[in-house]
CSV table of C-alpha atoms in Angstrom, one decimal:
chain,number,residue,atom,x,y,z
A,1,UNK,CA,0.0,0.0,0.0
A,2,UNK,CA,1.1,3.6,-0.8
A,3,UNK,CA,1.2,5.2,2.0
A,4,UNK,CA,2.6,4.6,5.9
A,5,UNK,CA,-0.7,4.7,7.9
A,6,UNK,CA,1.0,5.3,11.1
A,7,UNK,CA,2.4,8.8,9.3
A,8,UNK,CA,-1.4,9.2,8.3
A,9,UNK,CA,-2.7,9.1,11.9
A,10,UNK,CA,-0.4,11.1,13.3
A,11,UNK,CA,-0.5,13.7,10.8
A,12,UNK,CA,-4.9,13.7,11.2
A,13,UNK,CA,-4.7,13.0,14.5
A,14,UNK,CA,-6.5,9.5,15.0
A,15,UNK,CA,-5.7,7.5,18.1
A,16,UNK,CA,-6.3,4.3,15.7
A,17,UNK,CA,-7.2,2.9,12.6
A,18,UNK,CA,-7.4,-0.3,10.0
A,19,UNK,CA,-7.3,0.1,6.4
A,20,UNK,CA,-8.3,-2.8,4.0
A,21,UNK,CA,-7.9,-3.0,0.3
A,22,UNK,CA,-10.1,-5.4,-2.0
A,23,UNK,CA,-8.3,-5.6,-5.2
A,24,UNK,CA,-7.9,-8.8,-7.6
A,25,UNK,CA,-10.2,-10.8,-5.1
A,26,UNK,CA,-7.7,-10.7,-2.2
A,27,UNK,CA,-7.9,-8.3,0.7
A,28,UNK,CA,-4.6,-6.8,2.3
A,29,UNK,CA,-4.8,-4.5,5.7
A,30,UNK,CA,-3.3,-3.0,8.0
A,31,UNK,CA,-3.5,-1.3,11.6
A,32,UNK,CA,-2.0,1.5,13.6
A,33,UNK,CA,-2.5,3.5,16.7
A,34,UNK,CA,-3.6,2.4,20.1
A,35,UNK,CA,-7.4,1.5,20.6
A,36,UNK,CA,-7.8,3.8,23.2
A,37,UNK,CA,-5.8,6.7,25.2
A,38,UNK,CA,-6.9,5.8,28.2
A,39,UNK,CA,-5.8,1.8,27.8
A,40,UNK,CA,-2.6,2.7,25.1
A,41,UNK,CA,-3.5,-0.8,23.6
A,42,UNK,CA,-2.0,-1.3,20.3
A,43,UNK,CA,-4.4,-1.7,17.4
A,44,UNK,CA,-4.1,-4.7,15.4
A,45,UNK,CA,-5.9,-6.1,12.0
A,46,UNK,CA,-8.1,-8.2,14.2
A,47,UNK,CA,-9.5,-5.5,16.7
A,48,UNK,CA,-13.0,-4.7,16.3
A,49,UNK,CA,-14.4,-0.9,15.4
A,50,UNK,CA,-18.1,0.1,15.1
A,51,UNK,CA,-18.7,0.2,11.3
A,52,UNK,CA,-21.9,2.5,12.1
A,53,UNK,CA,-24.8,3.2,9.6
A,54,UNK,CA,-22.5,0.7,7.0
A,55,UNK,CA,-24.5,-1.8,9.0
A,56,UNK,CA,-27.9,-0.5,6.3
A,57,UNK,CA,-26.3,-2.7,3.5
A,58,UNK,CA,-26.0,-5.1,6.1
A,59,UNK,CA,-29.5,-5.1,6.5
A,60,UNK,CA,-30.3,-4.3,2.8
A,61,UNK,CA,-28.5,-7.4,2.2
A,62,UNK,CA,-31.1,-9.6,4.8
A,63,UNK,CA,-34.0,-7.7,2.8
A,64,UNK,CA,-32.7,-8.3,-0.6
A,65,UNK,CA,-32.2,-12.4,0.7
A,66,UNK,CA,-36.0,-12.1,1.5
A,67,UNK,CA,-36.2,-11.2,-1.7
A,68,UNK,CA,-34.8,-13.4,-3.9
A,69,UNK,CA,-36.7,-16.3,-1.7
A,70,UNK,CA,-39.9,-15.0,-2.8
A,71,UNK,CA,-40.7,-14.2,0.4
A,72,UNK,CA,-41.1,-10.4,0.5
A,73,UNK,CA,-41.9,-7.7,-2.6
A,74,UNK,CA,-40.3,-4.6,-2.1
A,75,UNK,CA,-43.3,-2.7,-3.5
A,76,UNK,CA,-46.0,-3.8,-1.5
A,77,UNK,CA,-46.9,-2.1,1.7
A,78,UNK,CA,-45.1,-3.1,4.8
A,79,UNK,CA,-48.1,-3.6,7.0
A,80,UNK,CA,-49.1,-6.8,4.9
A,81,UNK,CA,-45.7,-8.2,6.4
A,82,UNK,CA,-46.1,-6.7,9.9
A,83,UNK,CA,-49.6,-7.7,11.5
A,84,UNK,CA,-51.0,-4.9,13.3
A,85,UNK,CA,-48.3,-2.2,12.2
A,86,UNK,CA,-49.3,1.1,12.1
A,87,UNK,CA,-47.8,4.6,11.4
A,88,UNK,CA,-49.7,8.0,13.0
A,89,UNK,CA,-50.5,8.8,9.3
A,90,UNK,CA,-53.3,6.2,8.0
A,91,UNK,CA,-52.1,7.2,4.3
A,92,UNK,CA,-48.9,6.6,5.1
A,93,UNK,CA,-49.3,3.2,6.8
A,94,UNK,CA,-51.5,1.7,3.5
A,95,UNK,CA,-48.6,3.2,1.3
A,96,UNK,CA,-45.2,2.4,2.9
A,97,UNK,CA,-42.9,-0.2,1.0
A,98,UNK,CA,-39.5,-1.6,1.8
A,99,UNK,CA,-38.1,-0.2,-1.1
A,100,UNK,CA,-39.6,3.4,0.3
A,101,UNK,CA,-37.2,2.6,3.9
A,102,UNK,CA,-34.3,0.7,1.6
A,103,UNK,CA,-34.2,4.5,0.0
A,104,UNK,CA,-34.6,6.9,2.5
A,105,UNK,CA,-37.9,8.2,1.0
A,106,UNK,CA,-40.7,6.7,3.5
A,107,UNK,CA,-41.3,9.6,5.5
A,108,UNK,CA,-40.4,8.6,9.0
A,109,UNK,CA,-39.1,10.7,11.3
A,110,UNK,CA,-35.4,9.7,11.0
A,111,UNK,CA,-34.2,9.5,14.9
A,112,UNK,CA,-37.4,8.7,16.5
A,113,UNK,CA,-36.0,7.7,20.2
A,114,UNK,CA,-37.7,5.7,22.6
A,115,UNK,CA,-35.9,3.2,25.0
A,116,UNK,CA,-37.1,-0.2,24.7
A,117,UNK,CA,-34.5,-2.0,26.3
A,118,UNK,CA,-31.7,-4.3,25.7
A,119,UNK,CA,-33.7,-7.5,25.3
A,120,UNK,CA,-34.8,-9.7,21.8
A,121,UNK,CA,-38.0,-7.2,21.5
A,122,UNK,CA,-36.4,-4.1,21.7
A,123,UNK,CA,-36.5,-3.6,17.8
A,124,UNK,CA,-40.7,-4.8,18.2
A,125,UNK,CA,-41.1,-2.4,21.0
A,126,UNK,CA,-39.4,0.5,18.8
A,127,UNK,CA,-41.4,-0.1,16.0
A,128,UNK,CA,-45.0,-0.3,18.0
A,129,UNK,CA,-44.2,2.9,18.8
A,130,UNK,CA,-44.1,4.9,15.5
A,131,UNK,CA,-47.8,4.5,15.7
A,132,UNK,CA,-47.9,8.2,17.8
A,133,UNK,CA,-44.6,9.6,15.8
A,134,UNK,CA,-44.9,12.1,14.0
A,135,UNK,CA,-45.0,11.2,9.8
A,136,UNK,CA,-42.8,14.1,7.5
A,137,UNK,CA,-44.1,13.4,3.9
A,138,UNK,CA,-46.1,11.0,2.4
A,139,UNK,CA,-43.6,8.1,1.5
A,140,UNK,CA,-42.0,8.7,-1.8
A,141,UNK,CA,-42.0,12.2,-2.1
A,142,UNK,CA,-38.8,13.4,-0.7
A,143,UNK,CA,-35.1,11.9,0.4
A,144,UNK,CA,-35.1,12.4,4.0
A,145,UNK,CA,-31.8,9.9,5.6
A,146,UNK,CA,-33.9,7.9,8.4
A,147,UNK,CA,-32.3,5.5,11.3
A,148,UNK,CA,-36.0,4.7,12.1
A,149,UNK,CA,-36.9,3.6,8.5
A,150,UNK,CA,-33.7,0.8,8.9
A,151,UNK,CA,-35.2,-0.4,12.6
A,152,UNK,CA,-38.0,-1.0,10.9
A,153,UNK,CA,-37.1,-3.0,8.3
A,154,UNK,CA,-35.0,-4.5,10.7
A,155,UNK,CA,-37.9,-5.4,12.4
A,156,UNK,CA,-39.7,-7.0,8.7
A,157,UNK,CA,-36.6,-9.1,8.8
A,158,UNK,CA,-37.4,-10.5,12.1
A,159,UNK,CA,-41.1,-11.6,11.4
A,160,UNK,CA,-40.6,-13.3,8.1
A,161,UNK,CA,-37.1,-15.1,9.6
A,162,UNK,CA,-39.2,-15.8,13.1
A,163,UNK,CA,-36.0,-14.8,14.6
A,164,UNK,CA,-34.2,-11.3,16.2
A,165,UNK,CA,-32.2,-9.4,14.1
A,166,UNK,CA,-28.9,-10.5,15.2
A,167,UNK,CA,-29.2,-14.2,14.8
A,168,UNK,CA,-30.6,-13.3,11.5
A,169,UNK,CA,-27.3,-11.7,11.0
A,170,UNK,CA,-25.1,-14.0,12.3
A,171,UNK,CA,-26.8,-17.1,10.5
A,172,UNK,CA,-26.7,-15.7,6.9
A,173,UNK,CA,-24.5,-13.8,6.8
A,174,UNK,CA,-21.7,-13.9,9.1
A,175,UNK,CA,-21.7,-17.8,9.4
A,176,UNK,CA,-21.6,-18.6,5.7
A,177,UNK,CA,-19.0,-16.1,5.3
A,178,UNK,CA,-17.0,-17.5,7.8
A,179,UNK,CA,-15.9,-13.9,9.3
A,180,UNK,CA,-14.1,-14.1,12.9
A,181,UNK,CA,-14.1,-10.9,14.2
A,182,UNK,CA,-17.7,-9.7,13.7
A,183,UNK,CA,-19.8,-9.0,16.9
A,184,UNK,CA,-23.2,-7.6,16.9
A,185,UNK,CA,-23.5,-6.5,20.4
A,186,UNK,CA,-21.3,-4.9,23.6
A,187,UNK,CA,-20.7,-8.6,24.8
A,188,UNK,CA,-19.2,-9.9,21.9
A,189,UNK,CA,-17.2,-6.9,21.0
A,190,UNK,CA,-15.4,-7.2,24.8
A,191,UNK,CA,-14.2,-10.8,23.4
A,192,UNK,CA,-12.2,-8.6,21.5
A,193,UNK,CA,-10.0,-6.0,20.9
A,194,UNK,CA,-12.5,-3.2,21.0
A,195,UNK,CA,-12.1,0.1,19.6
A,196,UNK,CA,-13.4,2.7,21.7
A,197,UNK,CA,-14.5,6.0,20.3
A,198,UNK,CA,-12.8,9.3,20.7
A,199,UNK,CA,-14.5,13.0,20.4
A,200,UNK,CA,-12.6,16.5,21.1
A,201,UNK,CA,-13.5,18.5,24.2
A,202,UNK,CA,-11.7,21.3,25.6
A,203,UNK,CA,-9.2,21.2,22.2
A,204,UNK,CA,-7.6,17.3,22.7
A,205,UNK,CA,-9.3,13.7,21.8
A,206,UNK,CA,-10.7,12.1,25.0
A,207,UNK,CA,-12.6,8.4,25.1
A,208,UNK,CA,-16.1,8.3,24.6
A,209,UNK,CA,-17.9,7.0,27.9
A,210,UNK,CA,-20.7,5.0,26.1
A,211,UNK,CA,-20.0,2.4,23.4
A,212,UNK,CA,-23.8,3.0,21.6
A,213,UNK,CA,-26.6,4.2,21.3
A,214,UNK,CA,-29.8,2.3,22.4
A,215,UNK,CA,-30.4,-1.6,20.8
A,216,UNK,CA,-33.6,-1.0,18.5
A,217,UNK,CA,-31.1,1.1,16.3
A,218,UNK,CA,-29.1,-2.3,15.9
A,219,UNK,CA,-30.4,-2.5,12.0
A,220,UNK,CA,-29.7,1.3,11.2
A,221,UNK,CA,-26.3,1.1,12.7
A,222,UNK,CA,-25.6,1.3,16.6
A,223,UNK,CA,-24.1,-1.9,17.8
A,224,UNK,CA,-21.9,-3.8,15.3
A,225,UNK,CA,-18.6,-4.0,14.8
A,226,UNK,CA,-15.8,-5.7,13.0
A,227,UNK,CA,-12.3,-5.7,11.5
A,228,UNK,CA,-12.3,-3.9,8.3
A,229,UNK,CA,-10.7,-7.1,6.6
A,230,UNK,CA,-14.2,-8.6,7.4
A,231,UNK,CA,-15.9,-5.6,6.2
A,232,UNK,CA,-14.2,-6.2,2.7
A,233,UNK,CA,-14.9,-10.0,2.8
A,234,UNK,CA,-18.8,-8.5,3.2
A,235,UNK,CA,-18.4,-6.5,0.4
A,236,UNK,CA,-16.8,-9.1,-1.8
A,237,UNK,CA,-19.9,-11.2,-1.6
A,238,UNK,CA,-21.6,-8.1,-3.1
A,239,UNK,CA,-19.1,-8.3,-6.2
A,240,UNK,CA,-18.9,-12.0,-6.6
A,241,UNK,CA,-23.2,-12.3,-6.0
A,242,UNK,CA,-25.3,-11.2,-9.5
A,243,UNK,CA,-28.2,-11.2,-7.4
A,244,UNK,CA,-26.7,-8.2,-4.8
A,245,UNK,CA,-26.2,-6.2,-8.2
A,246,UNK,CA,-30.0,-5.0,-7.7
A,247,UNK,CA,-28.8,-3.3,-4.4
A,248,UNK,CA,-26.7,-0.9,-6.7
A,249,UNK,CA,-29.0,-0.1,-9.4
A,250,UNK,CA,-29.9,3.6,-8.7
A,251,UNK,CA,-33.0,4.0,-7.5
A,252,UNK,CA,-32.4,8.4,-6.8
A,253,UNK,CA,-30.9,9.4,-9.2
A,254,UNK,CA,-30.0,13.1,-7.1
A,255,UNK,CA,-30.2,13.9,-3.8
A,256,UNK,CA,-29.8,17.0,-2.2
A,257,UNK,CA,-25.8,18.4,-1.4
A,258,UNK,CA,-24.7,17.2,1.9
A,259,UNK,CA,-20.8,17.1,1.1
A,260,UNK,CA,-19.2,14.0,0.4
A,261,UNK,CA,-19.6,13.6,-3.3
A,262,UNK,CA,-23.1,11.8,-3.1
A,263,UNK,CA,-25.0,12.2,-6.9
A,264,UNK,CA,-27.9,9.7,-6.0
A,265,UNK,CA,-28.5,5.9,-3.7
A,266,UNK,CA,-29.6,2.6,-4.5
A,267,UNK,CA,-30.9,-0.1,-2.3
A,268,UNK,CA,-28.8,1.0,0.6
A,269,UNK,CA,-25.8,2.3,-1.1
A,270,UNK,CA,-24.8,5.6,-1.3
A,271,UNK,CA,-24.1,6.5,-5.3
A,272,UNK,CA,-20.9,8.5,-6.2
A,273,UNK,CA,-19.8,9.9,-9.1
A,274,UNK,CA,-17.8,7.4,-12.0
A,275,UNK,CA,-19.6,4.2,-11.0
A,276,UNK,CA,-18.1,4.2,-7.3
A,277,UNK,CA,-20.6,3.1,-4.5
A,278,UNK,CA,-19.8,3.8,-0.9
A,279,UNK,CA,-21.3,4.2,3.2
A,280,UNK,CA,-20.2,6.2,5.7
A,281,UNK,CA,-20.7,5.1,9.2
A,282,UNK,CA,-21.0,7.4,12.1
A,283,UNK,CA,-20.8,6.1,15.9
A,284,UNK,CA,-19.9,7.4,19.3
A,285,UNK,CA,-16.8,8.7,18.7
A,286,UNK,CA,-16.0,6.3,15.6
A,287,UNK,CA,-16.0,6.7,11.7
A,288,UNK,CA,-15.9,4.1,9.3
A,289,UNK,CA,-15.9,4.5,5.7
A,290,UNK,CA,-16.2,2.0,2.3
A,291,UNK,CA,-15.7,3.1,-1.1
A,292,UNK,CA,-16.1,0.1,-3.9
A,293,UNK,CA,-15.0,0.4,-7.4
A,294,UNK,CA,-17.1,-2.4,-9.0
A,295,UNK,CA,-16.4,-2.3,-12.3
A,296,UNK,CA,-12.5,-3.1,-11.3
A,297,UNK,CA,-13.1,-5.6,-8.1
A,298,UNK,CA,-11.7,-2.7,-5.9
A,299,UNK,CA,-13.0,-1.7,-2.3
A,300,UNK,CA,-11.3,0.5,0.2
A,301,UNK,CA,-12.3,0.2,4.3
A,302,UNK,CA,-11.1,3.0,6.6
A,303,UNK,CA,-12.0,2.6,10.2
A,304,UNK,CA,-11.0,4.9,12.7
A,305,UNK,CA,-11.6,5.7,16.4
A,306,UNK,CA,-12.1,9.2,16.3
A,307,UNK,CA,-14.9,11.4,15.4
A,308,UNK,CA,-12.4,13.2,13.4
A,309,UNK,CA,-10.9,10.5,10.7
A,310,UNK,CA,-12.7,11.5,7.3
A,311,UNK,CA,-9.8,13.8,6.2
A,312,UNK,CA,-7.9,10.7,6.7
A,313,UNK,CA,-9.8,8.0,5.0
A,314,UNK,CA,-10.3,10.9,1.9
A,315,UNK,CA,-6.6,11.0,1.6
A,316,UNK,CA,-6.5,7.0,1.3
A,317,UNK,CA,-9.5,6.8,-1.1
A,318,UNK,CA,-8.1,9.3,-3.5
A,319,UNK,CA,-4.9,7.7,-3.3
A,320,UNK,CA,-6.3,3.6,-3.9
A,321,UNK,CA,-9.4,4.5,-5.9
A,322,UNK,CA,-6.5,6.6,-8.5
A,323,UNK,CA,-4.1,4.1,-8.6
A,324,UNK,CA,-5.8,0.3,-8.8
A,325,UNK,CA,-9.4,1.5,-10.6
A,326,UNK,CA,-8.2,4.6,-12.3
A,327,UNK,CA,-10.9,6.8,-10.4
A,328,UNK,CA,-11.2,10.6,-9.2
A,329,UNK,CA,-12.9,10.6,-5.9
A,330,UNK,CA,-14.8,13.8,-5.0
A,331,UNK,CA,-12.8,15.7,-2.1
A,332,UNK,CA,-14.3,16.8,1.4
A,333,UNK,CA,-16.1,20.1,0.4
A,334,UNK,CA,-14.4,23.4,1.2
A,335,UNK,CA,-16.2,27.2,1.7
A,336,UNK,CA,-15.4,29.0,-1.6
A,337,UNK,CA,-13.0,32.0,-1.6
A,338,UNK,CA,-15.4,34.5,-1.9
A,339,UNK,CA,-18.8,33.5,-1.9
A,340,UNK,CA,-22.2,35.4,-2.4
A,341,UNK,CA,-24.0,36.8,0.1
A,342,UNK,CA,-26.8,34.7,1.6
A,343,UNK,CA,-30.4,35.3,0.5
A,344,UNK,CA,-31.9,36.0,4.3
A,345,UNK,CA,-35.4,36.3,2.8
A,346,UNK,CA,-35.6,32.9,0.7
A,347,UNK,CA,-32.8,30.9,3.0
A,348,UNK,CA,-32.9,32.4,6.7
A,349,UNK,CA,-35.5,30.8,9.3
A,350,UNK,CA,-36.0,28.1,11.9
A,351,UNK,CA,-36.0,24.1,10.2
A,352,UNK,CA,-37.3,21.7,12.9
A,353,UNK,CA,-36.5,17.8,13.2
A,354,UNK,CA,-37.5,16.2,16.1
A,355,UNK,CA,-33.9,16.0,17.5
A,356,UNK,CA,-33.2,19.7,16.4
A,357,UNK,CA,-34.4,23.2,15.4
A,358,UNK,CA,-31.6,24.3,13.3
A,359,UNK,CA,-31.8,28.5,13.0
A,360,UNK,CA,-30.2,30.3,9.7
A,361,UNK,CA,-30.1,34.0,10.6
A,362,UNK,CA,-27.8,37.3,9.1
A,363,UNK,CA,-26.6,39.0,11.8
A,364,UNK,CA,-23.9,42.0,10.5
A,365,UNK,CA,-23.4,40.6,6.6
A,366,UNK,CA,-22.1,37.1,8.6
A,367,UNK,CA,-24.6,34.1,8.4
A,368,UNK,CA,-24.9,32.1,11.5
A,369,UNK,CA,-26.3,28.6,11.8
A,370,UNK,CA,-27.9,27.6,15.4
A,371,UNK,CA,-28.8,24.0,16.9
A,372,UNK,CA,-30.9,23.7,19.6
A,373,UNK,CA,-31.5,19.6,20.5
A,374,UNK,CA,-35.3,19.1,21.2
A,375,UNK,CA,-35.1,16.0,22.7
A,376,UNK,CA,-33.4,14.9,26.1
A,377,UNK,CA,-31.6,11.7,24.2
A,378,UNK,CA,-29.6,14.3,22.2
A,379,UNK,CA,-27.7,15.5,25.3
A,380,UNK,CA,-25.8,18.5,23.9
A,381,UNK,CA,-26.3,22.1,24.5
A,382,UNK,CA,-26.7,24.9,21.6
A,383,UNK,CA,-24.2,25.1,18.7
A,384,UNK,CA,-23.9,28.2,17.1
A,385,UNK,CA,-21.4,28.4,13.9
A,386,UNK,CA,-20.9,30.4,11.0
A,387,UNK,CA,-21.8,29.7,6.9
A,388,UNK,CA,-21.2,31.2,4.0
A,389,UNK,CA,-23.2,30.7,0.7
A,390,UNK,CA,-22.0,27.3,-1.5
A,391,UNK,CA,-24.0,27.6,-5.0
A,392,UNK,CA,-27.5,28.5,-5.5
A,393,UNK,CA,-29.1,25.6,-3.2
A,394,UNK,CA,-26.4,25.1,-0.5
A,395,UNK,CA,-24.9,26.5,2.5
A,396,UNK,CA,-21.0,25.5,4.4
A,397,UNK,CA,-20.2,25.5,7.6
A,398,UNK,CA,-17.0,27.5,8.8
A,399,UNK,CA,-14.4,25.0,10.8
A,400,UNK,CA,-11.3,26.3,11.0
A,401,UNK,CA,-10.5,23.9,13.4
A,402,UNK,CA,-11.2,21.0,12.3
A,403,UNK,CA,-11.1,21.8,8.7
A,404,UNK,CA,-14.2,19.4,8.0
A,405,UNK,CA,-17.0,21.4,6.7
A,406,UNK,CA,-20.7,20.6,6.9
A,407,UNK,CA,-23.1,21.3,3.4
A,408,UNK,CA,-26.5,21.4,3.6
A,409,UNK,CA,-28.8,22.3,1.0
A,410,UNK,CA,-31.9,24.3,0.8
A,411,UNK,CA,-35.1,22.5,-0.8
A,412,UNK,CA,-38.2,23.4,-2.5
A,413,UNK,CA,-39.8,26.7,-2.3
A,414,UNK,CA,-43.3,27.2,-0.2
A,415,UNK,CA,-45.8,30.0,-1.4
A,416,UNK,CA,-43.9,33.2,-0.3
A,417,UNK,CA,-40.5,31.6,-2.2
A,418,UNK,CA,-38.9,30.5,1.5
A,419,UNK,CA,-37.0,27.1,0.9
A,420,UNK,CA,-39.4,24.7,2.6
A,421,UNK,CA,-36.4,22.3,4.1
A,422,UNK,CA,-32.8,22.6,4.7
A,423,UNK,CA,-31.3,19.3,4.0
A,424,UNK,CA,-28.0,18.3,6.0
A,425,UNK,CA,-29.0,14.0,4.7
A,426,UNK,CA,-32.1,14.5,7.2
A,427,UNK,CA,-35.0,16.9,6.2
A,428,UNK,CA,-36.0,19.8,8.8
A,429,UNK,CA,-38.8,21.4,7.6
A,430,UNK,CA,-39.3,25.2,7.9
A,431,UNK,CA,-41.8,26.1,11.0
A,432,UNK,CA,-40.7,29.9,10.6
């Protein structure tokens, strides 16, 4: 491999990481850093990090199984797979497919939180409760990113394999494909080497307290975790199987800007640009990322133990992606060096979630985006930070710091020619 990782953590500061690379059907990796500052134990290519929301074409991969056993159609309403399922939204609930949650279009709120425990029927407890959620949009009117929408297909899986998710999991996918170092829970992980997430507070990296989020996310992406050689001997199957082609057909073929290079998604993936699909995974403190070339048998796995390692695992995918698949991957987005002025009239205004009202307001020429969490499971206070204008439909965050920069777009236009959402992968939709 081109490059000397240990350099490459040092340089972005990540405490630890793996790199994998699928080329030719064989996987080489490698590992660097210590799995935790407070421990100092080394990282090794067989510790385990949280792959995060990668775990949807985990799932999409159960779904599409069902699938091809005739056992589920993607295009007929989930309720006639789930007995007594219902949404707060009666259209909604007669209307709602798979393929609607597969894509991010059904509609769901996209971090409904509710605690229903550690136990097998957390996932069925989660999903009884979308009954008094609130619904955002018919399904299949609008991209709107959605943890909920992958717990609940989770959740389909279960029913039609009589089974939780995880055994589901581990008997169809991680048995046949012999992988050793998967674990789909905090128990198996600690049979491990475990990475444990880092985040910045008060200007240096500090362990993460908590190693996820609550169980019924388990499909969308809280709880499992895995080498990134085993992440690539995943996404081999996905080059070497005809029938996990229709997982990549595109099914958007846009969504809005929210960095990173995404032009559209198919049946869990995320599209890019020249053929290259790709997931990013997000976790307590830990970011994993997978960029596949499928057209030359390449795949690249970053996983770090930081909330800080995309710079990083950009640097490696432009490198890999150029060199073995002759590929230009789309950089981490930058603010432009003089951009124009933002619109206050057609762009400024509150933009609620559930988790979040996010605030866009001019204050002295300078644009300032405000988060205020809504719910008591976000647990952060306010965040106020400055954007500037990107394009017509987009602003970017200002992070000098950290040098990663946040895009979110604006969307659709209501009657007085306000955008009616600003788009950051999520929807919020303008309440003033």
């Amino acid at each position: 491999m081109g490059w000397n990782l240990r350099e490459l953590i040092g340089k972005h500061n990540v405490p630890g990481a793996q790199v994998a690379v699928l080329a030719d059907g064989e996987i080489q990796d490698e590992a660097a850093g210590v799995l935790s500052l407070h421990t100092r134990v080394e990282t090794t290519t067989d510790s385990v990090f949280k792959i995060g929301s990668i775990t949807k074409i985990w799932t999409a991969t159960l779904v599409r199984q069902l699938v091809d056993e005739g056992v589920l159609d993607l295009d007929r309403p989930v309720r006639e797979y789930l007995p007594g399922f219902r949404l707060s939204d009666a259209a909604a609930t007669a209307s709602l497919t798979a393929r609607h949650l597969l894509t991010h279009t059904g509609g769901l709120d996209g971090n409904h939180q509710v605690d229903g425990g550690r136990n097998d029927d957390a996932i069925e407890k989660f999903v009884a409760t979308l009954a008094d959620a609130g619904h955002l949009f018919p399904p299949g009117t609008l991209f709107s990113y959605s943890n909920s929408g992958y717990a609940l297909l989770g959740r389909l899986v279960e029913v039609l394999r009589g089974k939780p998710f995880h055994d589901v999991l581990r008997e169809h996918l991680v048995a046949p494909l012999g992988l050793r170092t998967v674990a789909v829970d905090p128990y198996e992980a600690i049979l491990h080497r475990a990475a444990v997430g880092h985040v910045e507070a008060a200007g240096e990296l500090v362990p993460t307290r908590s190693w996820a989020v609550r169980y019924h996310c388990v499909p969308s992406g809280s709880h499992l975790a895995m080498s990134a050689r085993d992440l690539l001997a995943f996404v081999r199957l996905h080059l070497t199987d005809e029938t996990l082609a229709a997982l990549r057909e595109p099914q958007l073929d846009s969504v809005p800007d929210f960095g990173g290079g995404i032009v559209g998604w198919g049946l869990g993936w995320m599209l890019h640009r020249d053929g290259v699909l790709g997931h990013t995974g997000v976790s307590k403190g830990q970011q994993a990322f997978v960029r596949v070339a499928p057209s030359a048998g390449v795949a690249v796995a970053v996983l770090t133990n930081s909330s800080g390692g995309a710079p990083m695992a950009y640097e490696i995918f432009g490198a890999v992606l150029r060199e073995l698949a002759g590929v230009e991957t789309t950089p981490l987005p930058v603010p432009p060096a003089n951009p124009a002025p933002i619109d206050p009239d057609r762009m400024g205004g509150t933009y609620r979630t559930r988790a979040h009202d996010l605030t866009l307001a001019v204050e002295n020429g300078r644009a300032f985006l405000t988060h205020r969490p809504r719910s008591s499971f976000i647990g952060k206070p306010d965040n106020r930070v400055e954007v500037v204008r990107l394009g017509d439909r987009a602003i970017i965050t200002l992070e000098p710091e950290s040098g990663v920069h946040q895009v979110l777009s604006l969307v659709g236009s209501d009657e007085h020619g306000r955008a009616r959402f600003l788009h950051n992968g999520a929807a919020a939709y303008r309440i003033g």
